[in-house]
Protein backbone atom coordinates (compact mmCIF):
# COMPACT_ATOMS: atom_id res chain seq x y z
CA UNK A 1 0.00 0.00 0.00
CA UNK A 2 1.21 3.49 -0.85
CA UNK A 3 1.74 6.12 1.81
CA UNK A 4 -0.83 8.89 1.36
CA UNK A 5 1.62 11.78 1.08
CA UNK A 6 -0.38 13.27 -1.78
CA UNK A 7 -3.75 12.48 -3.28
CA UNK A 8 -3.64 10.00 -6.17
CA UNK A 9 -2.65 11.79 -9.37
CA UNK A 10 -3.40 10.51 -12.84
CA UNK A 11 -0.18 9.64 -14.67
CA UNK A 12 -1.65 9.62 -18.18
CA UNK A 13 -1.04 12.50 -20.62
CA UNK A 14 -4.40 14.22 -21.10
CA UNK A 15 -6.52 17.32 -21.60
CA UNK A 16 -8.15 18.19 -18.29
CA UNK A 17 -10.78 20.71 -17.24
CA UNK A 18 -11.71 21.24 -13.59
CA UNK A 19 -15.07 22.93 -13.30
CA UNK A 20 -17.68 23.08 -10.53
CA UNK A 21 -15.83 20.44 -8.50
CA UNK A 22 -15.72 17.98 -11.41
CA UNK A 23 -12.90 16.81 -13.67
CA UNK A 24 -13.51 16.51 -17.41
CA UNK A 25 -10.86 14.54 -19.32
CA UNK A 26 -10.34 13.47 -22.91
CA UNK A 27 -9.25 10.04 -21.65
CA UNK A 28 -12.72 9.54 -20.11
CA UNK A 29 -14.42 9.74 -23.51
CA UNK A 30 -15.54 6.19 -24.32
CA UNK A 31 -17.10 7.32 -27.63
CA UNK A 32 -14.11 9.27 -29.00
CA UNK A 33 -13.27 8.86 -32.66
CA UNK A 34 -9.68 7.73 -33.21
CA UNK A 35 -7.50 7.08 -36.22
CA UNK A 36 -3.94 6.73 -37.45
CA UNK A 37 -1.98 7.94 -40.43
CA UNK A 38 1.38 6.63 -41.63
CA UNK A 39 3.99 8.38 -43.74
CA UNK A 40 7.33 9.92 -42.82
CA UNK A 41 5.99 9.81 -39.27
CA UNK A 42 3.23 7.99 -37.44
CA UNK A 43 0.22 10.07 -36.39
CA UNK A 44 -2.45 9.11 -33.85
CA UNK A 45 -5.51 11.38 -33.66
CA UNK A 46 -8.52 11.45 -31.35
CA UNK A 47 -11.60 13.68 -31.41
CA UNK A 48 -14.42 13.78 -28.92
CA UNK A 49 -15.86 15.39 -25.80
CA UNK A 50 -14.17 16.08 -22.47
CA UNK A 51 -16.11 13.83 -20.09
CA UNK A 52 -16.34 13.27 -16.36
CA UNK A 53 -16.50 9.86 -14.67
CA UNK A 54 -20.24 9.64 -15.53
CA UNK A 55 -19.60 10.24 -19.26
CA UNK A 56 -21.15 13.71 -19.01
CA UNK A 57 -19.56 16.63 -20.81
CA UNK A 58 -20.07 19.35 -23.40
CA UNK A 59 -16.63 20.58 -24.47
CA UNK A 60 -15.04 19.23 -27.64
CA UNK A 61 -11.40 18.39 -28.15
CA UNK A 62 -8.97 17.09 -30.75
CA UNK A 63 -5.57 15.72 -29.83
CA UNK A 64 -2.88 14.19 -32.03
CA UNK A 65 0.43 12.51 -31.33
CA UNK A 66 3.05 12.48 -34.08
CA UNK A 67 6.04 10.14 -33.73
CA UNK A 68 9.12 10.74 -35.85
CA UNK A 69 12.73 9.81 -35.07
CA UNK A 70 13.57 11.09 -31.58
CA UNK A 71 10.61 13.49 -31.42
CA UNK A 72 7.02 13.27 -30.24
CA UNK A 73 4.77 16.16 -31.27
CA UNK A 74 1.49 16.67 -29.44
CA UNK A 75 -1.17 18.98 -30.89
CA UNK A 76 -4.30 19.66 -28.89
CA UNK A 77 -7.28 21.99 -29.09
CA UNK A 78 -10.48 22.35 -27.07
CA UNK A 79 -13.27 24.88 -26.77
CA UNK A 80 -13.19 24.65 -22.94
CA UNK A 81 -12.20 27.74 -20.98
CA UNK A 82 -9.66 26.87 -18.25
CA UNK A 83 -8.50 23.53 -19.66
CA UNK A 84 -4.88 22.42 -19.56
CA UNK A 85 -2.76 19.67 -21.02
CA UNK A 86 -1.28 17.47 -18.29
CA UNK A 87 1.98 15.79 -19.23
CA UNK A 88 3.77 13.66 -16.63
CA UNK A 89 7.38 13.06 -17.72
CA UNK A 90 9.35 10.20 -16.17
CA UNK A 91 12.28 11.82 -14.38
CA UNK A 92 13.80 10.82 -11.02
CA UNK A 93 14.12 13.25 -8.11
CA UNK A 94 17.94 13.09 -8.12
CA UNK A 95 18.03 14.71 -11.60
CA UNK A 96 17.58 18.43 -12.28
CA UNK A 97 15.45 20.29 -14.82
CA UNK A 98 14.95 23.92 -15.82
CA UNK A 99 11.86 25.76 -17.06
CA UNK A 100 12.05 28.95 -19.11
CA UNK A 101 8.58 29.95 -20.33
CA UNK A 102 7.57 27.29 -22.85
CA UNK A 103 10.96 25.52 -22.80
CA UNK A 104 11.93 22.76 -20.39
CA UNK A 105 15.29 21.03 -20.31
CA UNK A 106 15.76 17.82 -18.34
CA UNK A 107 19.38 16.69 -18.09
CA UNK A 108 19.96 12.99 -17.56
CA UNK A 109 23.53 11.74 -17.83
CA UNK A 110 24.78 12.21 -21.38
CA UNK A 111 21.43 13.14 -22.89
CA UNK A 112 18.91 15.95 -22.62
CA UNK A 113 15.13 15.70 -22.82
CA UNK A 114 13.67 18.87 -24.32
CA UNK A 115 10.05 19.90 -23.98
CA UNK A 116 9.01 22.88 -26.09
CA UNK A 117 5.50 24.36 -26.04
CA UNK A 118 3.92 27.37 -27.74
CA UNK A 119 2.88 28.66 -24.30
CA UNK A 120 4.30 28.66 -20.77
CA UNK A 121 4.85 25.36 -18.98
CA UNK A 122 4.34 24.90 -15.23
CA UNK A 123 4.60 22.04 -12.76
CA UNK A 124 1.34 20.89 -11.14
CA UNK A 125 1.38 21.73 -7.44
CA UNK A 126 1.27 18.34 -5.72
CA UNK A 127 3.07 19.30 -2.52
CA UNK A 128 6.04 17.13 -3.46
CA UNK A 129 8.96 17.36 -5.91
CA UNK A 130 7.97 14.25 -7.90
CA UNK A 131 4.98 11.93 -8.15
CA UNK A 132 5.60 8.22 -7.68
CA UNK A 133 3.88 5.87 -10.11
CA UNK A 134 3.24 2.58 -8.30
CA UNK A 135 2.59 0.41 -11.35
CA UNK A 136 5.80 1.28 -13.19
CA UNK A 137 7.80 2.06 -10.07
CA UNK A 138 9.06 5.39 -11.41
CA UNK A 139 8.85 9.08 -10.56
CA UNK A 140 7.39 11.78 -12.79
CA UNK A 141 7.42 15.55 -13.04
CA UNK A 142 3.75 16.50 -13.59
CA UNK A 143 3.90 19.29 -16.17
CA UNK A 144 0.79 21.38 -16.79
CA UNK A 145 0.33 23.52 -19.88
CA UNK A 146 -2.63 25.92 -20.07
CA UNK A 147 -4.87 25.86 -23.13
CA UNK A 148 -6.81 28.74 -24.64
CA UNK A 149 -10.23 27.92 -26.14
CA UNK A 150 -10.01 27.35 -29.89
CA UNK A 151 -6.21 27.78 -30.02
CA UNK A 152 -3.99 24.84 -30.92
CA UNK A 153 -1.44 23.88 -28.29
CA UNK A 154 1.76 22.44 -29.75
CA UNK A 155 4.19 20.46 -27.57
CA UNK A 156 7.40 18.85 -28.82
CA UNK A 157 9.35 16.31 -26.79
CA UNK A 158 12.78 15.32 -28.08
CA UNK A 159 15.89 13.56 -26.83
CA UNK A 160 19.35 14.86 -27.70
mmCIF file of C-alpha atoms in Angstrom:
data_model
loop_
_atom_site.group_PDB
_atom_site.id
_atom_site.type_symbol
_atom_site.label_atom_id
_atom_site.label_comp_id
_atom_site.label_asym_id
_atom_site.label_seq_id
_atom_site.Cartn_x
_atom_site.Cartn_y
_atom_site.Cartn_z
ATOM 1 C CA UNK A 1 0.000 0.000 0.000
ATOM 2 C CA UNK A 2 1.208 3.488 -0.846
ATOM 3 C CA UNK A 3 1.739 6.123 1.809
ATOM 4 C CA UNK A 4 -0.826 8.891 1.365
ATOM 5 C CA UNK A 5 1.623 11.778 1.084
ATOM 6 C CA UNK A 6 -0.379 13.267 -1.777
ATOM 7 C CA UNK A 7 -3.745 12.484 -3.278
ATOM 8 C CA UNK A 8 -3.642 10.002 -6.172
ATOM 9 C CA UNK A 9 -2.652 11.794 -9.369
ATOM 10 C CA UNK A 10 -3.399 10.508 -12.841
ATOM 11 C CA UNK A 11 -0.179 9.645 -14.673
ATOM 12 C CA UNK A 12 -1.646 9.624 -18.184
ATOM 13 C CA UNK A 13 -1.041 12.504 -20.625
ATOM 14 C CA UNK A 14 -4.404 14.221 -21.099
ATOM 15 C CA UNK A 15 -6.517 17.318 -21.597
ATOM 16 C CA UNK A 16 -8.148 18.188 -18.291
ATOM 17 C CA UNK A 17 -10.784 20.711 -17.240
ATOM 18 C CA UNK A 18 -11.709 21.241 -13.592
ATOM 19 C CA UNK A 19 -15.073 22.934 -13.301
ATOM 20 C CA UNK A 20 -17.675 23.078 -10.528
ATOM 21 C CA UNK A 21 -15.825 20.441 -8.498
ATOM 22 C CA UNK A 22 -15.717 17.979 -11.409
ATOM 23 C CA UNK A 23 -12.898 16.807 -13.668
ATOM 24 C CA UNK A 24 -13.508 16.509 -17.406
ATOM 25 C CA UNK A 25 -10.858 14.536 -19.321
ATOM 26 C CA UNK A 26 -10.345 13.474 -22.915
ATOM 27 C CA UNK A 27 -9.248 10.042 -21.648
ATOM 28 C CA UNK A 28 -12.717 9.537 -20.112
ATOM 29 C CA UNK A 29 -14.425 9.744 -23.512
ATOM 30 C CA UNK A 30 -15.539 6.186 -24.325
ATOM 31 C CA UNK A 31 -17.099 7.316 -27.626
ATOM 32 C CA UNK A 32 -14.110 9.268 -28.997
ATOM 33 C CA UNK A 33 -13.266 8.856 -32.664
ATOM 34 C CA UNK A 34 -9.682 7.728 -33.214
ATOM 35 C CA UNK A 35 -7.495 7.075 -36.216
ATOM 36 C CA UNK A 36 -3.939 6.730 -37.446
ATOM 37 C CA UNK A 37 -1.980 7.942 -40.430
ATOM 38 C CA UNK A 38 1.377 6.631 -41.626
ATOM 39 C CA UNK A 39 3.985 8.380 -43.741
ATOM 40 C CA UNK A 40 7.329 9.918 -42.819
ATOM 41 C CA UNK A 41 5.990 9.807 -39.273
ATOM 42 C CA UNK A 42 3.229 7.988 -37.442
ATOM 43 C CA UNK A 43 0.220 10.065 -36.393
ATOM 44 C CA UNK A 44 -2.455 9.115 -33.851
ATOM 45 C CA UNK A 45 -5.511 11.380 -33.659
ATOM 46 C CA UNK A 46 -8.521 11.445 -31.346
ATOM 47 C CA UNK A 47 -11.600 13.684 -31.412
ATOM 48 C CA UNK A 48 -14.418 13.779 -28.916
ATOM 49 C CA UNK A 49 -15.863 15.391 -25.804
ATOM 50 C CA UNK A 50 -14.169 16.080 -22.470
ATOM 51 C CA UNK A 51 -16.114 13.833 -20.090
ATOM 52 C CA UNK A 52 -16.339 13.269 -16.358
ATOM 53 C CA UNK A 53 -16.502 9.862 -14.670
ATOM 54 C CA UNK A 54 -20.245 9.635 -15.527
ATOM 55 C CA UNK A 55 -19.604 10.235 -19.260
ATOM 56 C CA UNK A 56 -21.150 13.705 -19.008
ATOM 57 C CA UNK A 57 -19.562 16.632 -20.814
ATOM 58 C CA UNK A 58 -20.066 19.349 -23.397
ATOM 59 C CA UNK A 59 -16.629 20.581 -24.472
ATOM 60 C CA UNK A 60 -15.043 19.235 -27.643
ATOM 61 C CA UNK A 61 -11.395 18.387 -28.149
ATOM 62 C CA UNK A 62 -8.973 17.089 -30.755
ATOM 63 C CA UNK A 63 -5.570 15.719 -29.826
ATOM 64 C CA UNK A 64 -2.883 14.187 -32.029
ATOM 65 C CA UNK A 65 0.432 12.510 -31.331
ATOM 66 C CA UNK A 66 3.052 12.478 -34.081
ATOM 67 C CA UNK A 67 6.035 10.137 -33.732
ATOM 68 C CA UNK A 68 9.123 10.742 -35.849
ATOM 69 C CA UNK A 69 12.728 9.812 -35.067
ATOM 70 C CA UNK A 70 13.574 11.089 -31.584
ATOM 71 C CA UNK A 71 10.613 13.489 -31.415
ATOM 72 C CA UNK A 72 7.017 13.270 -30.241
ATOM 73 C CA UNK A 73 4.770 16.160 -31.274
ATOM 74 C CA UNK A 74 1.486 16.669 -29.441
ATOM 75 C CA UNK A 75 -1.165 18.976 -30.886
ATOM 76 C CA UNK A 76 -4.302 19.658 -28.894
ATOM 77 C CA UNK A 77 -7.284 21.993 -29.088
ATOM 78 C CA UNK A 78 -10.479 22.345 -27.069
ATOM 79 C CA UNK A 79 -13.272 24.884 -26.768
ATOM 80 C CA UNK A 80 -13.190 24.647 -22.937
ATOM 81 C CA UNK A 81 -12.198 27.745 -20.980
ATOM 82 C CA UNK A 82 -9.663 26.872 -18.245
ATOM 83 C CA UNK A 83 -8.500 23.528 -19.655
ATOM 84 C CA UNK A 84 -4.882 22.417 -19.560
ATOM 85 C CA UNK A 85 -2.761 19.666 -21.018
ATOM 86 C CA UNK A 86 -1.278 17.470 -18.295
ATOM 87 C CA UNK A 87 1.980 15.786 -19.232
ATOM 88 C CA UNK A 88 3.771 13.660 -16.632
ATOM 89 C CA UNK A 89 7.376 13.055 -17.716
ATOM 90 C CA UNK A 90 9.350 10.198 -16.172
ATOM 91 C CA UNK A 91 12.281 11.823 -14.384
ATOM 92 C CA UNK A 92 13.798 10.818 -11.019
ATOM 93 C CA UNK A 93 14.123 13.255 -8.108
ATOM 94 C CA UNK A 94 17.935 13.093 -8.123
ATOM 95 C CA UNK A 95 18.030 14.710 -11.597
ATOM 96 C CA UNK A 96 17.575 18.434 -12.281
ATOM 97 C CA UNK A 97 15.451 20.293 -14.817
ATOM 98 C CA UNK A 98 14.949 23.921 -15.817
ATOM 99 C CA UNK A 99 11.857 25.755 -17.060
ATOM 100 C CA UNK A 100 12.054 28.951 -19.105
ATOM 101 C CA UNK A 101 8.581 29.946 -20.334
ATOM 102 C CA UNK A 102 7.575 27.285 -22.849
ATOM 103 C CA UNK A 103 10.956 25.521 -22.803
ATOM 104 C CA UNK A 104 11.930 22.760 -20.394
ATOM 105 C CA UNK A 105 15.288 21.031 -20.313
ATOM 106 C CA UNK A 106 15.763 17.819 -18.338
ATOM 107 C CA UNK A 107 19.381 16.687 -18.092
ATOM 108 C CA UNK A 108 19.962 12.987 -17.557
ATOM 109 C CA UNK A 109 23.534 11.736 -17.825
ATOM 110 C CA UNK A 110 24.777 12.207 -21.377
ATOM 111 C CA UNK A 111 21.426 13.138 -22.887
ATOM 112 C CA UNK A 112 18.909 15.950 -22.616
ATOM 113 C CA UNK A 113 15.135 15.696 -22.818
ATOM 114 C CA UNK A 114 13.668 18.866 -24.317
ATOM 115 C CA UNK A 115 10.053 19.896 -23.976
ATOM 116 C CA UNK A 116 9.009 22.884 -26.093
ATOM 117 C CA UNK A 117 5.501 24.358 -26.043
ATOM 118 C CA UNK A 118 3.920 27.366 -27.739
ATOM 119 C CA UNK A 119 2.876 28.662 -24.299
ATOM 120 C CA UNK A 120 4.300 28.662 -20.775
ATOM 121 C CA UNK A 121 4.849 25.363 -18.980
ATOM 122 C CA UNK A 122 4.340 24.902 -15.229
ATOM 123 C CA UNK A 123 4.597 22.040 -12.763
ATOM 124 C CA UNK A 124 1.344 20.893 -11.144
ATOM 125 C CA UNK A 125 1.384 21.729 -7.440
ATOM 126 C CA UNK A 126 1.266 18.341 -5.724
ATOM 127 C CA UNK A 127 3.068 19.305 -2.516
ATOM 128 C CA UNK A 128 6.041 17.131 -3.456
ATOM 129 C CA UNK A 129 8.957 17.361 -5.912
ATOM 130 C CA UNK A 130 7.967 14.250 -7.900
ATOM 131 C CA UNK A 131 4.978 11.929 -8.154
ATOM 132 C CA UNK A 132 5.603 8.217 -7.677
ATOM 133 C CA UNK A 133 3.875 5.874 -10.112
ATOM 134 C CA UNK A 134 3.240 2.582 -8.296
ATOM 135 C CA UNK A 135 2.595 0.406 -11.354
ATOM 136 C CA UNK A 136 5.799 1.278 -13.190
ATOM 137 C CA UNK A 137 7.802 2.063 -10.068
ATOM 138 C CA UNK A 138 9.059 5.387 -11.410
ATOM 139 C CA UNK A 139 8.848 9.081 -10.556
ATOM 140 C CA UNK A 140 7.393 11.784 -12.787
ATOM 141 C CA UNK A 141 7.424 15.545 -13.037
ATOM 142 C CA UNK A 142 3.749 16.496 -13.592
ATOM 143 C CA UNK A 143 3.901 19.286 -16.172
ATOM 144 C CA UNK A 144 0.790 21.384 -16.785
ATOM 145 C CA UNK A 145 0.334 23.520 -19.884
ATOM 146 C CA UNK A 146 -2.635 25.919 -20.066
ATOM 147 C CA UNK A 147 -4.867 25.862 -23.127
ATOM 148 C CA UNK A 148 -6.809 28.739 -24.637
ATOM 149 C CA UNK A 149 -10.226 27.923 -26.140
ATOM 150 C CA UNK A 150 -10.007 27.349 -29.892
ATOM 151 C CA UNK A 151 -6.205 27.783 -30.025
ATOM 152 C CA UNK A 152 -3.993 24.844 -30.924
ATOM 153 C CA UNK A 153 -1.443 23.879 -28.286
ATOM 154 C CA UNK A 154 1.762 22.439 -29.748
ATOM 155 C CA UNK A 155 4.192 20.464 -27.567
ATOM 156 C CA UNK A 156 7.404 18.854 -28.817
ATOM 157 C CA UNK A 157 9.349 16.315 -26.790
ATOM 158 C CA UNK A 158 12.776 15.319 -28.077
ATOM 159 C CA UNK A 159 15.888 13.563 -26.830
ATOM 160 C CA UNK A 160 19.346 14.863 -27.698
#
